[in-house]
Structures are given as structure tokens and as C-alpha cells.
PDB file of C-alpha atoms and ligand atoms in Angstrom:
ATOM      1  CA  UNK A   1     -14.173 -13.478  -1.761  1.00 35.00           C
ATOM      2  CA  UNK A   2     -13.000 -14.556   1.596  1.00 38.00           C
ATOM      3  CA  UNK A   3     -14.758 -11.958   4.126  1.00 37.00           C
ATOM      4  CA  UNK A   4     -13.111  -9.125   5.542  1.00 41.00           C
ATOM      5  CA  UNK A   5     -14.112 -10.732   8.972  1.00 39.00           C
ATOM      6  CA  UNK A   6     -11.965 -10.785  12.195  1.00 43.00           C
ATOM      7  CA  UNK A   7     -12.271 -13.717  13.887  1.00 38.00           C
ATOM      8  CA  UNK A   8     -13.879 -11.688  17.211  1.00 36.00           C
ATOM      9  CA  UNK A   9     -13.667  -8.013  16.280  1.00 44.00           C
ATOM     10  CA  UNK A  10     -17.107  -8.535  14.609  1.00 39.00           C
ATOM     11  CA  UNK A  11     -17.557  -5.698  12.502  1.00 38.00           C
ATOM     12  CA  UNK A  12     -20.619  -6.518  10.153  1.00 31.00           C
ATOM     13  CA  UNK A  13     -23.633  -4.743   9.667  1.00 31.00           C
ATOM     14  CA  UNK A  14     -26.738  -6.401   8.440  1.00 32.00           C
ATOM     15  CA  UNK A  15     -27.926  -6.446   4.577  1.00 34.00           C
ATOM     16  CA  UNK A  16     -29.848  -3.701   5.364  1.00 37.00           C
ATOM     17  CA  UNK A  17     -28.617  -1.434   8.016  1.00 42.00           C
ATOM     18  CA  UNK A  18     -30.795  -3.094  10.623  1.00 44.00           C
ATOM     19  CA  UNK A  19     -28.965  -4.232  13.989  1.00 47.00           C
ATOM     20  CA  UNK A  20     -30.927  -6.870  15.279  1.00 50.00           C
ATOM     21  CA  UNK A  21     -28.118  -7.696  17.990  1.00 61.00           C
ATOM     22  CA  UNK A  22     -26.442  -4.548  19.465  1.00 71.00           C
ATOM     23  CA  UNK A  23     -23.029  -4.894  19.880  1.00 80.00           C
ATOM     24  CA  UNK A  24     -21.693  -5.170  24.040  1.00 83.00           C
ATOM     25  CA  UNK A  25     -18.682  -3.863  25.392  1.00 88.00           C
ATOM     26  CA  UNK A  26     -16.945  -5.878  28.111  1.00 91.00           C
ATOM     27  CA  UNK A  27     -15.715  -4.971  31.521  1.00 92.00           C
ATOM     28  CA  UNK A  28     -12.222  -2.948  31.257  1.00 94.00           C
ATOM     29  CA  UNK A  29     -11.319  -3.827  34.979  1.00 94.00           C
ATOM     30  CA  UNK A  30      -7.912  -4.377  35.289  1.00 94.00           C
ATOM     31  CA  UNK A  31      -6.677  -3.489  31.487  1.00 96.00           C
ATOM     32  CA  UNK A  32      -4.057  -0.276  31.084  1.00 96.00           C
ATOM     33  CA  UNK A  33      -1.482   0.767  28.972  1.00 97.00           C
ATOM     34  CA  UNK A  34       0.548   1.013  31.855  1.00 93.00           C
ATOM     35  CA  UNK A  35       3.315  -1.854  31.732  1.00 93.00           C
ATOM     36  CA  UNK A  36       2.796  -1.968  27.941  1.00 96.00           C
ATOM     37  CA  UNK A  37       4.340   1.804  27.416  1.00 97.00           C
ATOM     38  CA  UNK A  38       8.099   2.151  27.052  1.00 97.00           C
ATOM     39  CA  UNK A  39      10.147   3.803  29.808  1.00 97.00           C
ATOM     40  CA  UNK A  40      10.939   6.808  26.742  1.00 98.00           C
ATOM     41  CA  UNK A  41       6.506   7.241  26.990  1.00 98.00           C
ATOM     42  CA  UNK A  42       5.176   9.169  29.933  1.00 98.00           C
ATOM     43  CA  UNK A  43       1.909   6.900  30.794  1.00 98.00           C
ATOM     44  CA  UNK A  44      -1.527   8.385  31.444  1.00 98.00           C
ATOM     45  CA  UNK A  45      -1.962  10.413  34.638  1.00 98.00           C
ATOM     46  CA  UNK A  46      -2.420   8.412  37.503  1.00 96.00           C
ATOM     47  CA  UNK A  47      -5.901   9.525  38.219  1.00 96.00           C
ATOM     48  CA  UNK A  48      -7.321   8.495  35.274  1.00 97.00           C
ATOM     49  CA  UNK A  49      -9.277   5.565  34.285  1.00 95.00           C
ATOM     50  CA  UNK A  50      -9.283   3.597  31.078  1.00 96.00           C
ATOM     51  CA  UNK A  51     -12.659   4.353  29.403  1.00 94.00           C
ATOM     52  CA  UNK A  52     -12.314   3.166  25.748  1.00 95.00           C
ATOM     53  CA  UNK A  53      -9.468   0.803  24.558  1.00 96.00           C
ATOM     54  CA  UNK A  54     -10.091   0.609  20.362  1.00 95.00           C
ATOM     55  CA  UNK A  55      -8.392  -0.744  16.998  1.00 95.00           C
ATOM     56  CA  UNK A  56      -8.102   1.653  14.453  1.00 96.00           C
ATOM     57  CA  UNK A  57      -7.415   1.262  10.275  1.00 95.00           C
ATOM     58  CA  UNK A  58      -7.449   3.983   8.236  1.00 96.00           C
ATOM     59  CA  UNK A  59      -4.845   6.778   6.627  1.00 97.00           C
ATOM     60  CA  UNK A  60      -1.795   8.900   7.348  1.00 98.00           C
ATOM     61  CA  UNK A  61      -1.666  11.882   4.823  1.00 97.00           C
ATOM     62  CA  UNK A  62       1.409  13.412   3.988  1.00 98.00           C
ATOM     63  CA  UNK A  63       2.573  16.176   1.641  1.00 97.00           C
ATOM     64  CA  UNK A  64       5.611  17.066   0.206  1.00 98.00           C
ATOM     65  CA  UNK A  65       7.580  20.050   1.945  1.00 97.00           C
ATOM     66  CA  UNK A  66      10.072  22.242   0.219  1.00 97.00           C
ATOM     67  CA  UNK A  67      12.841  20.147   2.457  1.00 97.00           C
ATOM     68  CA  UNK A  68      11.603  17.171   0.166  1.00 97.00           C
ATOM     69  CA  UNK A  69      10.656  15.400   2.496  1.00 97.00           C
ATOM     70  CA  UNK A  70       6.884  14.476   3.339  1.00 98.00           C
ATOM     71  CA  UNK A  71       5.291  16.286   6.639  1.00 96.00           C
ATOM     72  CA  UNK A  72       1.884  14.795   8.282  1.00 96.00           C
ATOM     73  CA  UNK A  73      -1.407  16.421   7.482  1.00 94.00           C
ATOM     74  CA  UNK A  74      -3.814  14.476   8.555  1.00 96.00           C
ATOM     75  CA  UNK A  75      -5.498  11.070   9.013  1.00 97.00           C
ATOM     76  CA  UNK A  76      -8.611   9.390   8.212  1.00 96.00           C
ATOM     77  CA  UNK A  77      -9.428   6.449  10.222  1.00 96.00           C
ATOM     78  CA  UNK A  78     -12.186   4.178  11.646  1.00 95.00           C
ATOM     79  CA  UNK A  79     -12.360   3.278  15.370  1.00 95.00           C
ATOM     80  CA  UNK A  80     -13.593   0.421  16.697  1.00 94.00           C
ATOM     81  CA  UNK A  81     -13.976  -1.083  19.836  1.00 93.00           C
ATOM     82  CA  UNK A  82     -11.697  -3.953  20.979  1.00 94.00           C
ATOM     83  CA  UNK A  83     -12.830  -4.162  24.605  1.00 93.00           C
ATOM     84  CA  UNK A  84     -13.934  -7.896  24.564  1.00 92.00           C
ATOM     85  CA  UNK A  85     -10.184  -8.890  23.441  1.00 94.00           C
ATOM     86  CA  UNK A  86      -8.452  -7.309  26.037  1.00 95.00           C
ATOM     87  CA  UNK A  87      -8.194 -10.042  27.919  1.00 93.00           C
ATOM     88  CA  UNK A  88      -7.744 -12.637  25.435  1.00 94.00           C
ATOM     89  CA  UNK A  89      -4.264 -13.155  23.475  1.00 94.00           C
ATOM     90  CA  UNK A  90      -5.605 -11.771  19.857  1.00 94.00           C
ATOM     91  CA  UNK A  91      -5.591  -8.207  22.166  1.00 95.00           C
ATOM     92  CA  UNK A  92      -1.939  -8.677  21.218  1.00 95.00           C
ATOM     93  CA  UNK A  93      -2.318  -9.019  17.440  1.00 95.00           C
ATOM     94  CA  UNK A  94      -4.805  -6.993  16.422  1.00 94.00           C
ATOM     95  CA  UNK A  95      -3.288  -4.604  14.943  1.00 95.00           C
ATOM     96  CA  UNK A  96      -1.487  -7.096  12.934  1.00 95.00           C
ATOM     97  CA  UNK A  97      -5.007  -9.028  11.075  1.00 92.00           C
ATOM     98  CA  UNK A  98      -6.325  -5.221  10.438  1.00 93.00           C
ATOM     99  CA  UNK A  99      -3.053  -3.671   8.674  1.00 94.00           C
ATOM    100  CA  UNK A 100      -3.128  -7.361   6.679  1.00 93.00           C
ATOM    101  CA  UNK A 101      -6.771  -7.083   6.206  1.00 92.00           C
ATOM    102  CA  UNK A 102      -6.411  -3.331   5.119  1.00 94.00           C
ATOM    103  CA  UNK A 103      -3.191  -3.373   2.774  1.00 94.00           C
ATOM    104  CA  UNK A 104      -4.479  -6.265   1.098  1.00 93.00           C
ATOM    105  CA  UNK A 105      -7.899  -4.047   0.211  1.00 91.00           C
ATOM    106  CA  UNK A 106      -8.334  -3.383  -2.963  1.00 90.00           C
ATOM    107  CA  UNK A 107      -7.752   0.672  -4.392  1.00 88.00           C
ATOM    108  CA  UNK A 108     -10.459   2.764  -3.273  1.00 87.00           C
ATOM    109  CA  UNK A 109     -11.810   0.539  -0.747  1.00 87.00           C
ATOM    110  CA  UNK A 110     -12.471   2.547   2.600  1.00 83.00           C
ATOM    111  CA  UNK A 111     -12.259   0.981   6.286  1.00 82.00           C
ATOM    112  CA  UNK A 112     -15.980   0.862   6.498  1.00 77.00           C
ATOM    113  CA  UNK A 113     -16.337  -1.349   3.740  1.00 78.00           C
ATOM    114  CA  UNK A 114     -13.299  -3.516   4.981  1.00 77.00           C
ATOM    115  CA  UNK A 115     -15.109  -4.045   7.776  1.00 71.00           C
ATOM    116  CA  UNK A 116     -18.531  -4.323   7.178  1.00 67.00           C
ATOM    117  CA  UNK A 117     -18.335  -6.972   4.428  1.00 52.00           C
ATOM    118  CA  UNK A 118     -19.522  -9.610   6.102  1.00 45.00           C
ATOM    119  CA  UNK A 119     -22.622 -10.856   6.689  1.00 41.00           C
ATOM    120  CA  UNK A 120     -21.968 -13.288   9.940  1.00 40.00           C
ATOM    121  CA  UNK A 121     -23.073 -11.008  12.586  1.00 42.00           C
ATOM    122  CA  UNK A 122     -25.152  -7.776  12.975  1.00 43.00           C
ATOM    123  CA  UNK A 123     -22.941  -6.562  16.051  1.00 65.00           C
ATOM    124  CA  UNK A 124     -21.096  -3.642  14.380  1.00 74.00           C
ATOM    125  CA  UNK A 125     -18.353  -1.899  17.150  1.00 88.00           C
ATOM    126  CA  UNK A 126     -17.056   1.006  15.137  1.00 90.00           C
ATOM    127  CA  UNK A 127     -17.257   3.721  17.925  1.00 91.00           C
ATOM    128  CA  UNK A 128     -16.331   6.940  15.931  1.00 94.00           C
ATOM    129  CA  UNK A 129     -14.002   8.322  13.584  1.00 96.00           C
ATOM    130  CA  UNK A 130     -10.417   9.801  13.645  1.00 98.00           C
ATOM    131  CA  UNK A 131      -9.518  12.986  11.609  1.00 98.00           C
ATOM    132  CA  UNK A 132      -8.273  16.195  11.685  1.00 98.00           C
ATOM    133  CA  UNK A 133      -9.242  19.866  12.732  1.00 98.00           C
ATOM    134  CA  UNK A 134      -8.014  22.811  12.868  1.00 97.00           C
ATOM    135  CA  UNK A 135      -6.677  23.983  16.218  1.00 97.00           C
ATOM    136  CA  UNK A 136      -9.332  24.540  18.237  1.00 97.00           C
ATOM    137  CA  UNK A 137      -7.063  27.263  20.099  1.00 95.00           C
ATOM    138  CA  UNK A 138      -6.660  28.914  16.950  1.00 95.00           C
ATOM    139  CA  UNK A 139      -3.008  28.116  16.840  1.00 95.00           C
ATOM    140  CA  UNK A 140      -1.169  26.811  13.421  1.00 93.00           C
ATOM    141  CA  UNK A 141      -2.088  23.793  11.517  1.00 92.00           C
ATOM    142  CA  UNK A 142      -4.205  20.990  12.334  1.00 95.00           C
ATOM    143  CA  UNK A 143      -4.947  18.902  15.617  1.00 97.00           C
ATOM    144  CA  UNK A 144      -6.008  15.176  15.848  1.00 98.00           C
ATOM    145  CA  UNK A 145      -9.618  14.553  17.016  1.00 98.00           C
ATOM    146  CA  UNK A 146     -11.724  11.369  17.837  1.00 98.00           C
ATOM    147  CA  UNK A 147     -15.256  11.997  17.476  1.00 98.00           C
ATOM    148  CA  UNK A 148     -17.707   9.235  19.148  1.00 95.00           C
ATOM    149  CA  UNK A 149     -20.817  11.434  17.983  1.00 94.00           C
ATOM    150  CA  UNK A 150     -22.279   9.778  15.603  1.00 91.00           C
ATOM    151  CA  UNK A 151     -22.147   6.309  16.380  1.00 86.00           C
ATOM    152  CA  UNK A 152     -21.670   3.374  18.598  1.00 85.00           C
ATOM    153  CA  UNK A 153     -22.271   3.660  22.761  1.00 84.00           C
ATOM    154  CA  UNK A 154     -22.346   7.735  22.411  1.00 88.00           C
ATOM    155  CA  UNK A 155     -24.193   8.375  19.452  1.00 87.00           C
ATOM    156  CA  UNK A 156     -26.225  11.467  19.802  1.00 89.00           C
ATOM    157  CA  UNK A 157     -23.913  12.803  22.213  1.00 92.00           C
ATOM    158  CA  UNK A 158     -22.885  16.062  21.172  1.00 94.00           C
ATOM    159  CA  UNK A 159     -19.893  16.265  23.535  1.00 95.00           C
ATOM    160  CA  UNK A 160     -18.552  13.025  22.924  1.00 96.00           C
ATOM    161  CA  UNK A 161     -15.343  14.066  21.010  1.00 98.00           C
ATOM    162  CA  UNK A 162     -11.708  14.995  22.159  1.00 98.00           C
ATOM    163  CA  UNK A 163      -9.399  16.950  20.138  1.00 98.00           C
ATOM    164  CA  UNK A 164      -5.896  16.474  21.219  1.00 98.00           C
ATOM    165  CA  UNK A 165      -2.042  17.903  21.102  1.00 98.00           C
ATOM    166  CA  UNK A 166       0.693  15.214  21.499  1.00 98.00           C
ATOM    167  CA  UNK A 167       2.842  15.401  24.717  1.00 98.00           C
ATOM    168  CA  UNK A 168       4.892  12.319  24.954  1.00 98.00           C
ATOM    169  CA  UNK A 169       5.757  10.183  22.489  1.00 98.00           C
ATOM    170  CA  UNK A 170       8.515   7.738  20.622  1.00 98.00           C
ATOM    171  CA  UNK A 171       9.801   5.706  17.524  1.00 98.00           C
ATOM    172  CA  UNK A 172       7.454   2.645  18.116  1.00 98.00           C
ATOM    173  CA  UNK A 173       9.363  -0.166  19.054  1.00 98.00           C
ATOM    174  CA  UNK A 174       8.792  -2.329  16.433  1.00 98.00           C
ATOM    175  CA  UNK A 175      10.621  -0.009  14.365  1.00 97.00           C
ATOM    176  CA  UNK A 176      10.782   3.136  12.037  1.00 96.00           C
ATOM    177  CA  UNK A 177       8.389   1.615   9.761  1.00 97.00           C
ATOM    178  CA  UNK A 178       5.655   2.022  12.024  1.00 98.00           C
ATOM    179  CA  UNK A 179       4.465   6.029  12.868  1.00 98.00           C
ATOM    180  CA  UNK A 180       5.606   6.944  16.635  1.00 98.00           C
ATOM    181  CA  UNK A 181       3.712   5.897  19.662  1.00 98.00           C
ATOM    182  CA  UNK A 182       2.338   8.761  21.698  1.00 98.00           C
ATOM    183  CA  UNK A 183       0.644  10.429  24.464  1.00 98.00           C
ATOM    184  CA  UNK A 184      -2.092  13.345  23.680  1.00 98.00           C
ATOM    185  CA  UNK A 185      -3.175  15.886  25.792  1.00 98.00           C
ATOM    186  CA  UNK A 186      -7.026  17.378  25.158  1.00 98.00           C
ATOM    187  CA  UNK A 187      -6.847  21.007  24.076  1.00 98.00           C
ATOM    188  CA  UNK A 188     -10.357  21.534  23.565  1.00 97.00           C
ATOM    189  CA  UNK A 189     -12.611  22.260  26.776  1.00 96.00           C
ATOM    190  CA  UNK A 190     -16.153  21.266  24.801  1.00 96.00           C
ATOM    191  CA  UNK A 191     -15.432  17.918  24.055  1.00 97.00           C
ATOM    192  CA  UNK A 192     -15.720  15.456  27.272  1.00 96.00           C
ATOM    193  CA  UNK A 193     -14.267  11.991  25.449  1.00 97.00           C
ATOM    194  CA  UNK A 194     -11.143  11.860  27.209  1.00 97.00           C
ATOM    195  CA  UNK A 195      -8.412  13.972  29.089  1.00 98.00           C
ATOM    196  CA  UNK A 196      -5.518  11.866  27.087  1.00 98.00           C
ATOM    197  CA  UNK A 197      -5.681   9.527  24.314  1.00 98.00           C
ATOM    198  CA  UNK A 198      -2.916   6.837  23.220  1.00 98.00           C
ATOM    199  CA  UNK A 199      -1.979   5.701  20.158  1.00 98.00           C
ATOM    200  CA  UNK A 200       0.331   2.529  20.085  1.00 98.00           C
ATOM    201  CA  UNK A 201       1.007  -0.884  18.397  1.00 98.00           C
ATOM    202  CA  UNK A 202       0.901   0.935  15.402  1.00 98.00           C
ATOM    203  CA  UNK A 203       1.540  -0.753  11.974  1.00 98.00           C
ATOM    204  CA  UNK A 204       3.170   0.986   9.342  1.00 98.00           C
ATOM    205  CA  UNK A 205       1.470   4.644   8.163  1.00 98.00           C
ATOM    206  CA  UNK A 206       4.892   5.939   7.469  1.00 98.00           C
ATOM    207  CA  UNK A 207       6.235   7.670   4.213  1.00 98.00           C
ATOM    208  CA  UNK A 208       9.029   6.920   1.665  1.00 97.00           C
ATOM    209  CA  UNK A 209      11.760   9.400   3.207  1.00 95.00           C
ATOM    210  CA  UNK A 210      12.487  12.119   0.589  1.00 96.00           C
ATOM    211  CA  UNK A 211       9.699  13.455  -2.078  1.00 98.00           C
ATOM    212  CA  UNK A 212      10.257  16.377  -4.346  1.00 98.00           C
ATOM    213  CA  UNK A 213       8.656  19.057  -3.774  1.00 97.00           C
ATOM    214  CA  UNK A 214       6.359  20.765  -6.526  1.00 96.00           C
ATOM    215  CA  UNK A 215       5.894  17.189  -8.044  1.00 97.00           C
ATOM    216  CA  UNK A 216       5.298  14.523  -5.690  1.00 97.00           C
ATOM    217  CA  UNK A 217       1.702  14.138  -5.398  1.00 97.00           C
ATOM    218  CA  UNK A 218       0.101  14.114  -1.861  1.00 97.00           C
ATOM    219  CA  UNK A 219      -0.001  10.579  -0.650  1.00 97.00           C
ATOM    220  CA  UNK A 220      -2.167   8.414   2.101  1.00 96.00           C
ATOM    221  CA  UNK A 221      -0.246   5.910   3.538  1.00 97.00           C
ATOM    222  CA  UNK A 222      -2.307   2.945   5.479  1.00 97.00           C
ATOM    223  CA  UNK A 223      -2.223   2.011   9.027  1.00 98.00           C
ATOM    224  CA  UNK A 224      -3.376   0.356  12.344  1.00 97.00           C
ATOM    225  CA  UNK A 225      -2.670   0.724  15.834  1.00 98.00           C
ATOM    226  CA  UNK A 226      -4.582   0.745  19.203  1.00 98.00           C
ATOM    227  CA  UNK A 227      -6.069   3.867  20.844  1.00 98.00           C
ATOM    228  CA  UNK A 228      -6.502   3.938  24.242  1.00 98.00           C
ATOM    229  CA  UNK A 229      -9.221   6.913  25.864  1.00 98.00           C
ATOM    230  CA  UNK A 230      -8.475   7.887  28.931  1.00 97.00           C
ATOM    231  CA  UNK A 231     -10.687   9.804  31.444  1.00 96.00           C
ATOM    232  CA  UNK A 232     -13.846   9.923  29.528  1.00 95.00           C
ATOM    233  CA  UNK A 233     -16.708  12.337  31.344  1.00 94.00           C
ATOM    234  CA  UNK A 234     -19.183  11.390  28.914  1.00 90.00           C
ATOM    235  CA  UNK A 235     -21.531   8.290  30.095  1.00 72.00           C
ATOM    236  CA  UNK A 236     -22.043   5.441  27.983  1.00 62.00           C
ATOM    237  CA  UNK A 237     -25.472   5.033  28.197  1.00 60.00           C
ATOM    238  CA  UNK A 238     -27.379   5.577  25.259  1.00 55.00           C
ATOM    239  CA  UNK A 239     -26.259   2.522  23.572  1.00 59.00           C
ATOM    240  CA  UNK A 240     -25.209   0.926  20.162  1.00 63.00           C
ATOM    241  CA  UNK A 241     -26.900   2.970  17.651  1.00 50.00           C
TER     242      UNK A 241
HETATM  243  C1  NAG B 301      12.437  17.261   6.804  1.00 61.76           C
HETATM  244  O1  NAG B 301      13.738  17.791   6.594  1.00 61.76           O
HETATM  245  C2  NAG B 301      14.065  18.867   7.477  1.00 61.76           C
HETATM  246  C3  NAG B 301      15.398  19.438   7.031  1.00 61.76           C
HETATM  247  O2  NAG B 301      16.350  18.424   6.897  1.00 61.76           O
HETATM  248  C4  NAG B 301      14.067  18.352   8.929  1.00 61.76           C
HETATM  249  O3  NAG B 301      14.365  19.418   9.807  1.00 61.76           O
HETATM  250  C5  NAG B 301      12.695  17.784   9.244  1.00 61.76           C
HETATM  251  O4  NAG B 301      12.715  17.221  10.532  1.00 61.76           O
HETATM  252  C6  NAG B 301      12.301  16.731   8.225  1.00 61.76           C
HETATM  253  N1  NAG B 301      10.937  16.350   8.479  1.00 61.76           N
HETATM  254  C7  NAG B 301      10.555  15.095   8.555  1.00 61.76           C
HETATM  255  C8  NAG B 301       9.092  14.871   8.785  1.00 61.76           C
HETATM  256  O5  NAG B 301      11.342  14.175   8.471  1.00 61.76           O
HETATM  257  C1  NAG B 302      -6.736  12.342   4.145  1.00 61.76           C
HETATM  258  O1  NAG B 302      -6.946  11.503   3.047  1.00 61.76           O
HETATM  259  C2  NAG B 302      -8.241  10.968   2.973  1.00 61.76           C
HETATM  260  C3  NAG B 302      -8.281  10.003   1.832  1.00 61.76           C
HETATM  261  O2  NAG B 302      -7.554   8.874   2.155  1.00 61.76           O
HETATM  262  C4  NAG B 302      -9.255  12.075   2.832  1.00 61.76           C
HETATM  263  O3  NAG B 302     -10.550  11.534   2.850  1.00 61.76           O
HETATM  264  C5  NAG B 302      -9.079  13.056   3.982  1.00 61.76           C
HETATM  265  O4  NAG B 302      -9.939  14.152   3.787  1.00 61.76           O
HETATM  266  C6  NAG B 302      -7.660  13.532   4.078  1.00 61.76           C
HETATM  267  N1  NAG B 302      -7.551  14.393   5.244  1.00 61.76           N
HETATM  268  C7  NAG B 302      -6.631  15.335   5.335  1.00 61.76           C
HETATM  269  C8  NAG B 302      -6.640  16.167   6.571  1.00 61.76           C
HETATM  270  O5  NAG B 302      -5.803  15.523   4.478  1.00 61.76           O
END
């Protein structure tokens, strides 16, 4: 089987969980969003500095409401740094070899294994996961969260998550078929990974349009797309872990 390998987003871990090479981010002087966010998208406040630019794969999940049609309800994904292409022209197409990579996964394979199937490298730069909460404010339904806590340069670092609330946001402009570019806001005060996240260049994670309700099953639809952090307080200093 032809690895799951991206030609620079390394993404292997070794046979046996030992890192003999820890993975290093590069220098994020001079990359933003800004310039790469349609005119519709209000772009990060101005004071803010890019801490974390990331690819992420992983799962929409959708329900079916009694308009039959499906409503969001989550997401699963894996986030990985892509600092070292930022500057290089695969930064543009990233997105594109994960959702390939990803769709063409077999059922029940999960992003980590997707990623970590190959055996070239030890330098692993999954920084944290994506998922749901609920509202940390205690308002309705769920909020979107990135959580750095357990892995990659903050690992051990209790505070290293930010749960968000979109504030911006569009139709991506590749089209419908891809979920909406947006803007997030954090909501809650305890977690110090960023003031505002990103999500754009997203591939696909949409659902069919209508469902019925009472029958359609709950379905996870994959995806890609870059996250950008911005406004981390949280140092990176303890390292790859
Ligand atoms: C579902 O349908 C209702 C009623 O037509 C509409 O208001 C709502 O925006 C739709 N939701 C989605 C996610 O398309
Ligand atoms: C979304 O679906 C995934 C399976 O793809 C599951 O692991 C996860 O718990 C689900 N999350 C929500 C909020 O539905």
C-alpha cells in the first residue's frame, strides 16, 4: 500500500511510539490570512499575531432536523502543523493531497492512522485536536474547540485550548460544496490558545441537502481546510512531545 505520506507534511510516528527526531516549526514572519480572506470575511484584529497556521482532516457531523434537512453537530478532526509550507507553493494545496488522502481512506480508518502510516520519518506535527463542547457560557448547543493539550509544542499545558463562537464568515469560494469559511471569536476566558481562530480552504464536509427526519441516520461527512490561531498567550516552549 502506497503510504499515506505527504510529501513535506511529515506525519509519521516511529514503529514504536519513540520520536527520535522532534518535529520543528518554522518561522511565521511575514505569513497572514490577511490578503487571502475575501472582502465578505472580516480578517483577524489588527493587533494580533499569527501564532499557529495548521491543516486539518477529520469530520463534519450532521443530523437530520424535522425541516429535513441536516443541521451541524459537531466535528472530529486532527490538527497538524503546516508552518514549514507556508512559504513554499504546496501551502497552497494542502488541503487538496489531505481531502484526497482522506476520502480515499478506507471505512473506519481515523485521521491518525491516515497520517501516521508511514514509516519515513519520526517527526510527527499533529498539534491537537478539533471537537466540540458544550457552551462554555452555558448557552444552547455546542461550541467548536481546539485543544493543543495533549500533544505537540504545548503538551502538558493545561491552558492551551480555545473554545470559540463564529463571527464572520462566508460560502467558501470554491463553492457550496465546501463548508463556509469563517472567523471565531474565543468565548471561554480559561483557555489562552488564541483570541480568534480561522478556518478556510476548506474541502468539502458538506451534506446531501434534504434528509428525512425520523429515518435518516446521523452522518459524518469528511473534510480539510486550514486553521489559522491567532493571538496565542500560551508559550511554545515545552516542545514536541
Ligand atoms: C433547513 O430548513 C429550514 C427551513 O426551510 C431553514 O430555515 C434552515 O436554514 C435550513 N437549514 C440548513 C442547515 O440548511
Ligand atoms: C462526530 O463523529 C465522530 C465519528 O466520526 C465521533 O467520534 C464524534 O464523537 C462525533 N462528535 C459529535 C459532536 O457528534
Amino acid at each position: 500500500m502506497r503510504p499515506f505520506l505527504l510529501s513535506t507534511l511529515v506525519v509519521a510516528v516511529s514503529a514504536f511510539g519513540v520520536s527520535a527526531n522532534k518535529y520543528k516549526p518554522c518561522s511565521l514572519d511575514g505569513v497572514d490570512i490577511i490578503g487571502r480572506l475575501p472582502d465578505t470575511i472580516t480578517p483577524p484584529m489588527a493587533h494580533l499575531t499569527l501564532s499557529f497556521v495548521t491543516a486539518a482532516i477529520g469530520s463534519q457531523n450532521y443530523t437530520c432536523s424535522p425541516n429535513n434537512n441536516y443541521t451541524l453537530v459537531g466535528a472530529v478532526a486532527e490538527v497538524y502543523d503546516i508552518s514549514c509550507l507556508a512559504k513554499s507553493d504546496e501551502f497552497t494545496t494542502v488541503q487538496d493531497k489531505l481531502i484526497g488522502l482522506w476520502k480515499s481512506a478506507p471505512v473506519g480508518v481515523t485521521p491518525h492512522q491516515v497520517t501516521s502510516s508511514s514509516p519515513e520519518t519520526n517527526a510527527n506535527p499533529l498539534l491537537g485536536y478539533h471537537y466540540f463542547v458544550p457552551n462554555p457560557l452555558g448557552q444552547p448547543g455546542n461550541s467548536p474547540k481546539w485543544d493543543f493539550t495533549s500533544t505537540g509544542a504545548l503538551y502538558g499545558n493545561e491552558e492551551a485550548f480555545v473554545t470559540a463562537a463564529r463571527f464572520t464568515g462566508d460560502t467558501a469560494p470554491t463553492g457550496k460544496q465546501d463548508i463556509d469559511w469563517v472567523g471565531t471569536n474565543a468565548i471561554d476566558p480559561a483557555g489562552l490558545l488564541a483570541a480568534q481562530v480561522y478556518r478556510t480552504d476548506t474541502r468539502e464536509g458538506q451534506p446531501p441537502s434534504e434528509c428525512r427526519f425520523g429515518e435518516s441516520p446521523d452522518i459524518q461527512v469528511k473534510y480539510a481546510c486550514k486553521y489559522w490561531f491567532y493571538g496565542s498567550a500560551v508559550p511554545a516552549e515545552s516542545g514536541w512531545a
